């Protein structure tokens, strides 16, 4: 890991083995790309999807591979659009699949270390969040697209540009959402930034170190008077690493807060900021008297309940034990 002149972090892919032994999956990726394009052209989001990549190119997030380098050792990432019309920030975004591989050959994800399991941080972050009378949550804008990838690893992050023309080969210059090591690389960059900030912001940085899950910041302060100073220092610290912390939400009003009432999702569960309570999102609409209860239905219903801190354990424990017996 190194820090570029503008403060941006540059990271290397954590290879398990020699990257040169990774077989090419160009043919497989091209076939998937054509199927994806055929589906996308029939919808209304084709131009929107293509414009995302154009914006990335303008921001140097991706770059076209020069023709003289097309035959270099490389790996291709299939991609597809994910559309969320109810999203407040990104309605359509590309998702890349680094697990794509030819039969009996390794994929890019198979050849990379994943790093530590960040999922285990969620219960502790939520527990600490409840310490504060005034909760504050935010996220990093385009977080995975902020750390740069070392030039020697970029050819293993190639993809085909979505267009009606011949094969246009591009590659990522930044960390890719969909590569197994990306959450770890992003987290490592953020932790290094917080550990090495200036002494004036050390106290805030120490709090942030235990408040981040990937690109989500979940924390708080003890009074509404502290909100503005805390948010100002937080933005300053994160901007040093080219991270833009945005969309601050709280259960207390402040000119630095974008939203201070209603419900919002934090780390997969619902925060009702009006009443300052956490709720699990459950959907049992499929369980009606007209539905025949089978093992598969019980299993799928229980697995739909995301409850990282065990709030619903008394209700979900029995069906889980039942499935073990079966």
mmCIF file of N, CA and C in Angstrom, residues 51-147:
data_model
loop_
_atom_site.group_PDB
_atom_site.id
_atom_site.type_symbol
_atom_site.label_atom_id
_atom_site.label_comp_id
_atom_site.label_asym_id
_atom_site.label_seq_id
_atom_site.Cartn_x
_atom_site.Cartn_y
_atom_site.Cartn_z
ATOM 1 N N UNK A 51 -23.835 5.437 -19.762
ATOM 2 C CA UNK A 51 -23.367 6.739 -19.276
ATOM 3 C C UNK A 51 -22.584 6.610 -17.973
ATOM 4 N N UNK A 52 -22.884 5.571 -17.163
ATOM 5 C CA UNK A 52 -22.120 5.333 -15.936
ATOM 6 C C UNK A 52 -20.662 5.085 -16.279
ATOM 7 N N UNK A 53 -20.425 4.263 -17.298
ATOM 8 C CA UNK A 53 -19.055 3.949 -17.702
ATOM 9 C C UNK A 53 -18.359 5.175 -18.314
ATOM 10 N N UNK A 54 -19.115 5.990 -19.049
ATOM 11 C CA UNK A 54 -18.538 7.209 -19.607
ATOM 12 C C UNK A 54 -18.099 8.151 -18.483
ATOM 13 N N UNK A 55 -18.916 8.252 -17.447
ATOM 14 C CA UNK A 55 -18.555 9.089 -16.301
ATOM 15 C C UNK A 55 -17.300 8.546 -15.625
ATOM 16 N N UNK A 56 -17.244 7.240 -15.475
ATOM 17 C CA UNK A 56 -16.054 6.628 -14.865
ATOM 18 C C UNK A 56 -14.808 6.921 -15.678
ATOM 19 N N UNK A 57 -14.935 6.875 -17.003
ATOM 20 C CA UNK A 57 -13.783 7.144 -17.855
ATOM 21 C C UNK A 57 -13.320 8.591 -17.693
ATOM 22 N N UNK A 58 -14.270 9.517 -17.611
ATOM 23 C CA UNK A 58 -13.929 10.933 -17.421
ATOM 24 C C UNK A 58 -13.225 11.164 -16.084
ATOM 25 N N UNK A 59 -13.572 10.345 -15.074
ATOM 26 C CA UNK A 59 -12.996 10.499 -13.739
ATOM 27 C C UNK A 59 -11.740 9.636 -13.542
ATOM 28 N N UNK A 60 -11.290 8.991 -14.617
ATOM 29 C CA UNK A 60 -10.100 8.115 -14.572
ATOM 30 C C UNK A 60 -10.282 6.922 -13.634
ATOM 31 N N UNK A 61 -11.522 6.500 -13.455
ATOM 32 C CA UNK A 61 -11.810 5.298 -12.675
ATOM 33 C C UNK A 61 -11.546 4.060 -13.529
ATOM 34 N N UNK A 62 -11.785 4.194 -14.818
ATOM 35 C CA UNK A 62 -11.466 3.138 -15.783
ATOM 36 C C UNK A 62 -10.674 3.752 -16.922
ATOM 37 N N UNK A 63 -10.026 2.881 -17.706
ATOM 38 C CA UNK A 63 -9.276 3.360 -18.861
ATOM 39 C C UNK A 63 -9.337 2.314 -19.967
ATOM 40 N N UNK A 64 -9.281 2.782 -21.195
ATOM 41 C CA UNK A 64 -9.263 1.847 -22.319
ATOM 42 C C UNK A 64 -7.887 1.218 -22.438
ATOM 43 N N UNK A 65 -7.861 -0.072 -22.719
ATOM 44 C CA UNK A 65 -6.587 -0.785 -22.847
ATOM 45 C C UNK A 65 -5.991 -0.476 -24.218
ATOM 46 N N UNK A 66 -4.755 0.037 -24.284
ATOM 47 C CA UNK A 66 -4.120 0.303 -25.584
ATOM 48 C C UNK A 66 -3.996 -0.980 -26.402
ATOM 49 N N UNK A 67 -4.097 -0.850 -27.703
ATOM 50 C CA UNK A 67 -4.077 -2.028 -28.579
ATOM 51 C C UNK A 67 -2.788 -2.835 -28.434
ATOM 52 N N UNK A 68 -1.683 -2.156 -28.170
ATOM 53 C CA UNK A 68 -0.413 -2.878 -28.060
ATOM 54 C C UNK A 68 -0.359 -3.727 -26.781
ATOM 55 N N UNK A 69 -1.311 -3.516 -25.869
ATOM 56 C CA UNK A 69 -1.322 -4.270 -24.617
ATOM 57 C C UNK A 69 -2.448 -5.309 -24.559
ATOM 58 N N UNK A 70 -3.210 -5.428 -25.626
ATOM 59 C CA UNK A 70 -4.369 -6.325 -25.599
ATOM 60 C C UNK A 70 -3.987 -7.780 -25.388
ATOM 61 N N UNK A 71 -2.783 -8.170 -25.782
ATOM 62 C CA UNK A 71 -2.358 -9.570 -25.660
ATOM 63 C C UNK A 71 -1.579 -9.849 -24.386
ATOM 64 N N UNK A 72 -1.519 -8.877 -23.482
ATOM 65 C CA UNK A 72 -0.850 -9.105 -22.201
ATOM 66 C C UNK A 72 -1.608 -10.126 -21.367
ATOM 67 N N UNK A 73 -0.915 -10.727 -20.388
ATOM 68 C CA UNK A 73 -1.603 -11.608 -19.441
ATOM 69 C C UNK A 73 -2.716 -10.816 -18.765
ATOM 70 N N UNK A 74 -3.918 -11.404 -18.703
ATOM 71 C CA UNK A 74 -5.044 -10.630 -18.193
ATOM 72 C C UNK A 74 -6.171 -11.535 -17.712
ATOM 73 N N UNK A 75 -7.186 -10.909 -17.175
ATOM 74 C CA UNK A 75 -8.394 -11.579 -16.727
ATOM 75 C C UNK A 75 -9.567 -10.619 -16.955
ATOM 76 N N UNK A 76 -10.710 -11.178 -17.328
ATOM 77 C CA UNK A 76 -11.879 -10.350 -17.646
ATOM 78 C C UNK A 76 -12.978 -10.551 -16.605
ATOM 79 N N UNK A 77 -13.704 -9.466 -16.333
ATOM 80 C CA UNK A 77 -14.792 -9.497 -15.361
ATOM 81 C C UNK A 77 -16.125 -9.272 -16.075
ATOM 82 N N UNK A 78 -17.013 -10.274 -16.084
ATOM 83 C CA UNK A 78 -18.360 -10.029 -16.605
ATOM 84 C C UNK A 78 -19.066 -9.002 -15.723
ATOM 85 N N UNK A 79 -19.985 -8.265 -16.289
ATOM 86 C CA UNK A 79 -20.727 -7.292 -15.490
ATOM 87 C C UNK A 79 -22.181 -7.230 -15.953
ATOM 88 N N UNK A 80 -23.018 -6.711 -15.103
ATOM 89 C CA UNK A 80 -24.440 -6.555 -15.398
ATOM 90 C C UNK A 80 -24.974 -5.377 -14.585
ATOM 91 N N UNK A 81 -26.083 -4.780 -15.018
ATOM 92 C CA UNK A 81 -26.628 -3.644 -14.269
ATOM 93 C C UNK A 81 -27.534 -4.105 -13.123
ATOM 94 N N UNK A 82 -27.452 -3.412 -12.011
ATOM 95 C CA UNK A 82 -28.399 -3.585 -10.905
ATOM 96 C C UNK A 82 -29.183 -2.283 -10.801
ATOM 97 N N UNK A 83 -30.492 -2.387 -10.902
ATOM 98 C CA UNK A 83 -31.347 -1.203 -10.946
ATOM 99 C C UNK A 83 -32.139 -1.093 -9.654
ATOM 100 N N UNK A 84 -31.999 0.035 -8.983
ATOM 101 C CA UNK A 84 -32.755 0.323 -7.754
ATOM 102 C C UNK A 84 -33.417 1.685 -7.916
ATOM 103 N N UNK A 85 -34.660 1.674 -8.346
ATOM 104 C CA UNK A 85 -35.352 2.930 -8.607
ATOM 105 C C UNK A 85 -35.645 3.708 -7.332
ATOM 106 N N UNK A 86 -35.678 3.009 -6.180
ATOM 107 C CA UNK A 86 -35.973 3.693 -4.920
ATOM 108 C C UNK A 86 -34.711 4.206 -4.229
ATOM 109 N N UNK A 87 -33.550 4.031 -4.853
ATOM 110 C CA UNK A 87 -32.299 4.479 -4.251
ATOM 111 C C UNK A 87 -32.215 5.997 -4.279
ATOM 112 N N UNK A 88 -31.753 6.576 -3.176
ATOM 113 C CA UNK A 88 -31.644 8.031 -3.091
ATOM 114 C C UNK A 88 -30.432 8.556 -3.846
ATOM 115 N N UNK A 89 -29.454 7.705 -4.118
ATOM 116 C CA UNK A 89 -28.210 8.168 -4.729
ATOM 117 C C UNK A 89 -27.946 7.554 -6.099
ATOM 118 N N UNK A 90 -27.932 6.228 -6.193
ATOM 119 C CA UNK A 90 -27.550 5.553 -7.442
ATOM 120 C C UNK A 90 -28.676 4.656 -7.922
ATOM 121 N N UNK A 91 -29.325 5.050 -9.015
ATOM 122 C CA UNK A 91 -30.448 4.274 -9.540
ATOM 123 C C UNK A 91 -29.982 3.020 -10.285
ATOM 124 N N UNK A 92 -28.868 3.129 -10.971
ATOM 125 C CA UNK A 92 -28.349 2.001 -11.744
ATOM 126 C C UNK A 92 -26.834 1.940 -11.554
ATOM 127 N N UNK A 93 -26.323 0.745 -11.304
ATOM 128 C CA UNK A 93 -24.876 0.606 -11.116
ATOM 129 C C UNK A 93 -24.418 -0.738 -11.667
ATOM 130 N N UNK A 94 -23.205 -0.796 -12.171
ATOM 131 C CA UNK A 94 -22.665 -2.063 -12.674
ATOM 132 C C UNK A 94 -22.169 -2.931 -11.517
ATOM 133 N N UNK A 95 -22.393 -4.222 -11.633
ATOM 134 C CA UNK A 95 -21.860 -5.193 -10.680
ATOM 135 C C UNK A 95 -20.977 -6.158 -11.454
ATOM 136 N N UNK A 96 -19.758 -6.348 -10.973
ATOM 137 C CA UNK A 96 -18.779 -7.182 -11.662
ATOM 138 C C UNK A 96 -18.627 -8.515 -10.933
ATOM 139 N N UNK A 97 -18.406 -9.557 -11.726
ATOM 140 C CA UNK A 97 -18.304 -10.908 -11.167
ATOM 141 C C UNK A 97 -16.882 -11.437 -11.346
ATOM 142 N N UNK A 98 -16.136 -11.455 -10.250
ATOM 143 C CA UNK A 98 -14.756 -11.949 -10.301
ATOM 144 C C UNK A 98 -14.679 -13.446 -10.057
ATOM 145 N N UNK A 99 -15.830 -14.104 -9.961
ATOM 146 C CA UNK A 99 -15.848 -15.560 -9.784
ATOM 147 C C UNK A 99 -16.041 -16.289 -11.108
ATOM 148 N N UNK A 100 -16.147 -15.545 -12.200
ATOM 149 C CA UNK A 100 -16.339 -16.161 -13.515
ATOM 150 C C UNK A 100 -15.096 -16.954 -13.915
ATOM 151 N N UNK A 101 -15.295 -18.199 -14.348
ATOM 152 C CA UNK A 101 -14.154 -19.042 -14.710
ATOM 153 C C UNK A 101 -14.579 -20.108 -15.706
ATOM 154 N N UNK A 102 -13.606 -20.602 -16.425
ATOM 155 C CA UNK A 102 -13.830 -21.750 -17.303
ATOM 156 C C UNK A 102 -13.924 -23.009 -16.437
ATOM 157 N N UNK A 103 -14.497 -24.044 -16.976
ATOM 158 C CA UNK A 103 -14.679 -25.287 -16.225
ATOM 159 C C UNK A 103 -13.337 -25.848 -15.764
ATOM 160 N N UNK A 104 -13.293 -26.187 -14.468
ATOM 161 C CA UNK A 104 -12.117 -26.786 -13.820
ATOM 162 C C UNK A 104 -10.892 -25.870 -13.839
ATOM 163 N N UNK A 105 -11.122 -24.562 -13.972
ATOM 164 C CA UNK A 105 -10.036 -23.594 -13.914
ATOM 165 C C UNK A 105 -10.354 -22.565 -12.834
ATOM 166 N N UNK A 106 -9.336 -21.985 -12.212
ATOM 167 C CA UNK A 106 -9.600 -21.029 -11.135
ATOM 168 C C UNK A 106 -10.099 -19.690 -11.659
ATOM 169 N N UNK A 107 -10.870 -19.002 -10.827
ATOM 170 C CA UNK A 107 -11.319 -17.649 -11.135
ATOM 171 C C UNK A 107 -10.381 -16.655 -10.458
ATOM 172 N N UNK A 108 -10.585 -15.380 -10.712
ATOM 173 C CA UNK A 108 -9.777 -14.358 -10.058
ATOM 174 C C UNK A 108 -9.959 -14.428 -8.544
ATOM 175 N N UNK A 109 -11.211 -14.582 -8.092
ATOM 176 C CA UNK A 109 -11.466 -14.658 -6.649
ATOM 177 C C UNK A 109 -10.780 -15.862 -5.998
ATOM 178 N N UNK A 110 -10.681 -16.955 -6.743
ATOM 179 C CA UNK A 110 -10.001 -18.143 -6.214
ATOM 180 C C UNK A 110 -8.523 -17.875 -5.939
ATOM 181 N N UNK A 111 -7.952 -16.915 -6.651
ATOM 182 C CA UNK A 111 -6.515 -16.658 -6.559
ATOM 183 C C UNK A 111 -6.172 -15.504 -5.624
ATOM 184 N N UNK A 112 -7.190 -14.932 -4.961
ATOM 185 C CA UNK A 112 -6.951 -13.789 -4.087
ATOM 186 C C UNK A 112 -7.328 -14.115 -2.644
ATOM 187 N N UNK A 113 -6.574 -13.559 -1.709
ATOM 188 C CA UNK A 113 -6.958 -13.647 -0.300
ATOM 189 C C UNK A 113 -8.126 -12.694 -0.044
ATOM 190 N N UNK A 114 -9.081 -13.150 0.763
ATOM 191 C CA UNK A 114 -10.238 -12.306 1.078
ATOM 192 C C UNK A 114 -9.964 -11.336 2.212
ATOM 193 N N UNK A 115 -8.998 -11.648 3.056
ATOM 194 C CA UNK A 115 -8.762 -10.826 4.233
ATOM 195 C C UNK A 115 -9.671 -11.241 5.372
ATOM 196 N N UNK A 116 -9.698 -10.431 6.417
ATOM 197 C CA UNK A 116 -10.486 -10.767 7.606
ATOM 198 C C UNK A 116 -11.982 -10.685 7.302
ATOM 199 N N UNK A 117 -12.780 -11.393 8.107
ATOM 200 C CA UNK A 117 -14.231 -11.382 7.949
ATOM 201 C C UNK A 117 -14.803 -10.120 8.593
ATOM 202 N N UNK A 118 -15.144 -9.135 7.766
ATOM 203 C CA UNK A 118 -15.643 -7.861 8.281
ATOM 204 C C UNK A 118 -17.068 -7.971 8.810
ATOM 205 N N UNK A 119 -17.791 -8.975 8.366
ATOM 206 C CA UNK A 119 -19.188 -9.141 8.793
ATOM 207 C C UNK A 119 -19.291 -9.248 10.312
ATOM 208 N N UNK A 120 -18.268 -9.808 10.941
ATOM 209 C CA UNK A 120 -18.285 -9.987 12.393
ATOM 210 C C UNK A 120 -18.228 -8.658 13.148
ATOM 211 N N UNK A 121 -17.915 -7.563 12.458
ATOM 212 C CA UNK A 121 -17.863 -6.259 13.101
ATOM 213 C C UNK A 121 -19.249 -5.677 13.366
ATOM 214 N N UNK A 122 -20.261 -6.130 12.625
ATOM 215 C CA UNK A 122 -21.579 -5.496 12.677
ATOM 216 C C UNK A 122 -22.195 -5.469 14.079
ATOM 217 N N UNK A 123 -22.250 -6.597 14.814
ATOM 218 C CA UNK A 123 -22.868 -6.536 16.153
ATOM 219 C C UNK A 123 -22.217 -5.517 17.071
ATOM 220 N N UNK A 124 -20.882 -5.451 17.073
ATOM 221 C CA UNK A 124 -20.188 -4.498 17.949
ATOM 222 C C UNK A 124 -20.463 -3.060 17.534
ATOM 223 N N UNK A 125 -20.497 -2.803 16.229
ATOM 224 C CA UNK A 125 -20.768 -1.441 15.754
ATOM 225 C C UNK A 125 -22.164 -0.996 16.175
ATOM 226 N N UNK A 126 -23.147 -1.897 16.042
ATOM 227 C CA UNK A 126 -24.518 -1.558 16.423
ATOM 228 C C UNK A 126 -24.650 -1.384 17.931
ATOM 229 N N UNK A 127 -23.942 -2.198 18.702
ATOM 230 C CA UNK A 127 -23.973 -2.059 20.163
ATOM 231 C C UNK A 127 -23.403 -0.701 20.583
ATOM 232 N N UNK A 128 -22.281 -0.309 19.990
ATOM 233 C CA UNK A 128 -21.684 0.989 20.329
ATOM 234 C C UNK A 128 -22.581 2.139 19.890
ATOM 235 N N UNK A 129 -23.257 1.953 18.772
ATOM 236 C CA UNK A 129 -24.169 2.971 18.248
ATOM 237 C C UNK A 129 -25.262 3.310 19.263
ATOM 238 N N UNK A 130 -25.707 2.302 20.028
ATOM 239 C CA UNK A 130 -26.788 2.512 20.994
ATOM 240 C C UNK A 130 -26.307 3.203 22.270
ATOM 241 N N UNK A 131 -25.003 3.379 22.423
ATOM 242 C CA UNK A 131 -24.476 4.091 23.590
ATOM 243 C C UNK A 131 -24.860 5.567 23.538
ATOM 244 N N UNK A 132 -24.915 6.114 22.314
ATOM 245 C CA UNK A 132 -25.061 7.558 22.156
ATOM 246 C C UNK A 132 -26.524 7.985 22.091
ATOM 247 N N UNK A 133 -26.910 9.023 22.844
ATOM 248 C CA UNK A 133 -28.271 9.564 22.733
ATOM 249 C C UNK A 133 -28.553 10.137 21.349
ATOM 250 N N UNK A 134 -27.508 10.663 20.703
ATOM 251 C CA UNK A 134 -27.648 11.227 19.367
ATOM 252 C C UNK A 134 -26.891 10.337 18.382
ATOM 253 N N UNK A 135 -27.632 9.630 17.557
ATOM 254 C CA UNK A 135 -27.013 8.755 16.568
ATOM 255 C C UNK A 135 -26.674 9.507 15.295
ATOM 256 N N UNK A 136 -25.585 9.109 14.644
ATOM 257 C CA UNK A 136 -25.171 9.710 13.374
ATOM 258 C C UNK A 136 -24.738 8.593 12.429
ATOM 259 N N UNK A 137 -25.303 8.575 11.243
ATOM 260 C CA UNK A 137 -24.896 7.591 10.236
ATOM 261 C C UNK A 137 -24.611 8.325 8.925
ATOM 262 N N UNK A 138 -23.695 7.755 8.136
ATOM 263 C CA UNK A 138 -23.334 8.336 6.846
ATOM 264 C C UNK A 138 -22.667 7.249 6.016
ATOM 265 N N UNK A 139 -22.394 7.536 4.755
ATOM 266 C CA UNK A 139 -21.634 6.588 3.948
ATOM 267 C C UNK A 139 -20.657 7.332 3.051
ATOM 268 N N UNK A 140 -19.716 6.584 2.502
ATOM 269 C CA UNK A 140 -18.690 7.173 1.638
ATOM 270 C C UNK A 140 -19.169 7.104 0.194
ATOM 271 N N UNK A 141 -19.129 8.218 -0.478
ATOM 272 C CA UNK A 141 -19.546 8.263 -1.880
ATOM 273 C C UNK A 141 -18.594 7.442 -2.749
ATOM 274 N N UNK A 142 -19.173 6.492 -3.517
ATOM 275 C CA UNK A 142 -18.378 5.665 -4.428
ATOM 276 C C UNK A 142 -17.120 5.124 -3.752
ATOM 277 N N UNK A 143 -17.307 4.560 -2.573
ATOM 278 C CA UNK A 143 -16.165 4.181 -1.723
ATOM 279 C C UNK A 143 -15.187 3.252 -2.427
ATOM 280 N N UNK A 144 -15.698 2.208 -3.107
ATOM 281 C CA UNK A 144 -14.807 1.234 -3.736
ATOM 282 C C UNK A 144 -14.035 1.837 -4.906
ATOM 283 N N UNK A 145 -14.536 2.953 -5.423
ATOM 284 C CA UNK A 145 -13.885 3.572 -6.573
ATOM 285 C C UNK A 145 -12.849 4.614 -6.165
ATOM 286 N N UNK A 146 -12.608 4.752 -4.872
ATOM 287 C CA UNK A 146 -11.642 5.744 -4.402
ATOM 288 C C UNK A 146 -10.208 5.200 -4.346
ATOM 289 N N UNK A 147 -9.921 4.058 -3.701
ATOM 290 C CA UNK A 147 -8.533 3.556 -3.704
ATOM 291 C C UNK A 147 -8.103 3.134 -5.113
#
